[in-house]
Amino acid sequence: MITYPFLGVVAMVFVVVGLIASLVAIGVLTSFFVGQRRDRLARHESLRAHYRRLVFTP
Protein backbone atom coordinates (compact mmCIF):
# COMPACT_ATOMS: atom_id res chain seq x y z
CA MET A 1 0.00 0.00 0.00
CA ILE A 2 1.28 3.44 -0.90
CA THR A 3 1.54 5.58 2.20
CA TYR A 4 1.88 8.92 0.47
CA PRO A 5 -1.40 10.09 -1.13
CA PHE A 6 0.43 11.99 -3.89
CA LEU A 7 2.23 8.84 -5.06
CA GLY A 8 -1.10 7.03 -5.26
CA VAL A 9 -2.51 9.77 -7.50
CA VAL A 10 0.61 9.75 -9.68
CA ALA A 11 0.41 5.97 -10.02
CA MET A 12 -3.27 6.13 -11.03
CA VAL A 13 -2.57 8.86 -13.59
CA PHE A 14 0.29 6.76 -14.97
CA VAL A 15 -1.99 3.73 -15.35
CA VAL A 16 -4.76 5.77 -16.99
CA VAL A 17 -2.35 7.40 -19.46
CA GLY A 18 -0.90 3.97 -20.26
CA LEU A 19 -4.35 2.55 -20.96
CA ILE A 20 -5.26 5.49 -23.20
CA ALA A 21 -1.97 5.17 -25.09
CA SER A 22 -2.61 1.44 -25.56
CA LEU A 23 -6.07 2.08 -26.99
CA VAL A 24 -4.73 4.71 -29.38
CA ALA A 25 -1.94 2.37 -30.52
CA ILE A 26 -4.43 -0.45 -31.16
CA GLY A 27 -6.60 1.93 -33.18
CA VAL A 28 -3.68 3.14 -35.30
CA LEU A 29 -2.42 -0.39 -35.96
CA THR A 30 -5.91 -1.58 -36.88
CA SER A 31 -6.32 1.30 -39.31
CA PHE A 32 -2.92 0.54 -40.87
CA PHE A 33 -3.59 -3.16 -41.36
CA VAL A 34 -7.11 -2.62 -42.72
CA GLY A 35 -5.73 -0.16 -45.28
CA GLN A 36 -2.93 -2.53 -46.19
CA ARG A 37 -5.41 -5.37 -46.65
CA ARG A 38 -7.46 -3.34 -49.13
CA ASP A 39 -4.30 -2.49 -51.08
CA ARG A 40 -3.11 -6.10 -50.98
CA LEU A 41 -6.44 -7.45 -52.19
CA ALA A 42 -6.58 -4.89 -55.01
CA ARG A 43 -3.16 -6.10 -56.21
CA HIS A 44 -3.99 -9.82 -55.68
CA GLU A 45 -0.84 -10.33 -53.61
CA SER A 46 -0.18 -12.83 -50.86
CA LEU A 47 0.67 -11.56 -47.37
CA ARG A 48 4.30 -12.53 -47.78
CA ALA A 49 4.68 -10.82 -51.18
CA HIS A 50 2.85 -7.68 -50.08
CA TYR A 51 4.88 -7.01 -46.94
CA ARG A 52 8.12 -8.00 -48.70
CA ARG A 53 7.33 -5.29 -51.27
CA LEU A 54 6.69 -2.77 -48.48
CA VAL A 55 9.94 -3.58 -46.69
CA PHE A 56 12.21 -3.58 -49.74
CA THR A 57 10.86 -0.55 -51.64
CA PRO A 58 12.70 2.70 -50.89
PDB file of C-alpha atoms in Angstrom:
ATOM      1  CA  MET A   1       0.000   0.000   0.000  1.00  0.00           C
ATOM      2  CA  ILE A   2       1.278   3.437  -0.901  1.00  0.00           C
ATOM      3  CA  THR A   3       1.541   5.585   2.197  1.00  0.00           C
ATOM      4  CA  TYR A   4       1.881   8.922   0.466  1.00  0.00           C
ATOM      5  CA  PRO A   5      -1.402  10.087  -1.135  1.00  0.00           C
ATOM      6  CA  PHE A   6       0.427  11.989  -3.887  1.00  0.00           C
ATOM      7  CA  LEU A   7       2.226   8.839  -5.055  1.00  0.00           C
ATOM      8  CA  GLY A   8      -1.096   7.035  -5.262  1.00  0.00           C
ATOM      9  CA  VAL A   9      -2.508   9.769  -7.500  1.00  0.00           C
ATOM     10  CA  VAL A  10       0.608   9.748  -9.682  1.00  0.00           C
ATOM     11  CA  ALA A  11       0.406   5.973 -10.020  1.00  0.00           C
ATOM     12  CA  MET A  12      -3.270   6.126 -11.027  1.00  0.00           C
ATOM     13  CA  VAL A  13      -2.565   8.860 -13.593  1.00  0.00           C
ATOM     14  CA  PHE A  14       0.294   6.765 -14.968  1.00  0.00           C
ATOM     15  CA  VAL A  15      -1.985   3.729 -15.346  1.00  0.00           C
ATOM     16  CA  VAL A  16      -4.763   5.769 -16.994  1.00  0.00           C
ATOM     17  CA  VAL A  17      -2.348   7.400 -19.464  1.00  0.00           C
ATOM     18  CA  GLY A  18      -0.897   3.974 -20.261  1.00  0.00           C
ATOM     19  CA  LEU A  19      -4.350   2.551 -20.965  1.00  0.00           C
ATOM     20  CA  ILE A  20      -5.264   5.488 -23.198  1.00  0.00           C
ATOM     21  CA  ALA A  21      -1.969   5.169 -25.091  1.00  0.00           C
ATOM     22  CA  SER A  22      -2.610   1.441 -25.562  1.00  0.00           C
ATOM     23  CA  LEU A  23      -6.070   2.077 -26.986  1.00  0.00           C
ATOM     24  CA  VAL A  24      -4.726   4.708 -29.385  1.00  0.00           C
ATOM     25  CA  ALA A  25      -1.938   2.371 -30.520  1.00  0.00           C
ATOM     26  CA  ILE A  26      -4.429  -0.448 -31.157  1.00  0.00           C
ATOM     27  CA  GLY A  27      -6.600   1.932 -33.182  1.00  0.00           C
ATOM     28  CA  VAL A  28      -3.684   3.139 -35.296  1.00  0.00           C
ATOM     29  CA  LEU A  29      -2.425  -0.386 -35.963  1.00  0.00           C
ATOM     30  CA  THR A  30      -5.912  -1.581 -36.875  1.00  0.00           C
ATOM     31  CA  SER A  31      -6.322   1.298 -39.306  1.00  0.00           C
ATOM     32  CA  PHE A  32      -2.918   0.543 -40.867  1.00  0.00           C
ATOM     33  CA  PHE A  33      -3.591  -3.156 -41.357  1.00  0.00           C
ATOM     34  CA  VAL A  34      -7.107  -2.624 -42.724  1.00  0.00           C
ATOM     35  CA  GLY A  35      -5.730  -0.156 -45.278  1.00  0.00           C
ATOM     36  CA  GLN A  36      -2.931  -2.529 -46.195  1.00  0.00           C
ATOM     37  CA  ARG A  37      -5.406  -5.372 -46.645  1.00  0.00           C
ATOM     38  CA  ARG A  38      -7.460  -3.339 -49.129  1.00  0.00           C
ATOM     39  CA  ASP A  39      -4.300  -2.487 -51.083  1.00  0.00           C
ATOM     40  CA  ARG A  40      -3.111  -6.099 -50.981  1.00  0.00           C
ATOM     41  CA  LEU A  41      -6.444  -7.451 -52.193  1.00  0.00           C
ATOM     42  CA  ALA A  42      -6.578  -4.893 -55.011  1.00  0.00           C
ATOM     43  CA  ARG A  43      -3.160  -6.103 -56.215  1.00  0.00           C
ATOM     44  CA  HIS A  44      -3.986  -9.819 -55.683  1.00  0.00           C
ATOM     45  CA  GLU A  45      -0.835 -10.326 -53.609  1.00  0.00           C
ATOM     46  CA  SER A  46      -0.179 -12.827 -50.858  1.00  0.00           C
ATOM     47  CA  LEU A  47       0.666 -11.564 -47.374  1.00  0.00           C
ATOM     48  CA  ARG A  48       4.304 -12.528 -47.779  1.00  0.00           C
ATOM     49  CA  ALA A  49       4.682 -10.819 -51.176  1.00  0.00           C
ATOM     50  CA  HIS A  50       2.848  -7.677 -50.082  1.00  0.00           C
ATOM     51  CA  TYR A  51       4.877  -7.008 -46.941  1.00  0.00           C
ATOM     52  CA  ARG A  52       8.116  -7.998 -48.698  1.00  0.00           C
ATOM     53  CA  ARG A  53       7.334  -5.287 -51.271  1.00  0.00           C
ATOM     54  CA  LEU A  54       6.686  -2.767 -48.482  1.00  0.00           C
ATOM     55  CA  VAL A  55       9.943  -3.583 -46.693  1.00  0.00           C
ATOM     56  CA  PHE A  56      12.209  -3.583 -49.737  1.00  0.00           C
ATOM     57  CA  THR A  57      10.857  -0.554 -51.637  1.00  0.00           C
ATOM     58  CA  PRO A  58      12.702   2.695 -50.893  1.00  0.00           C
TER      59      PRO A  58
END
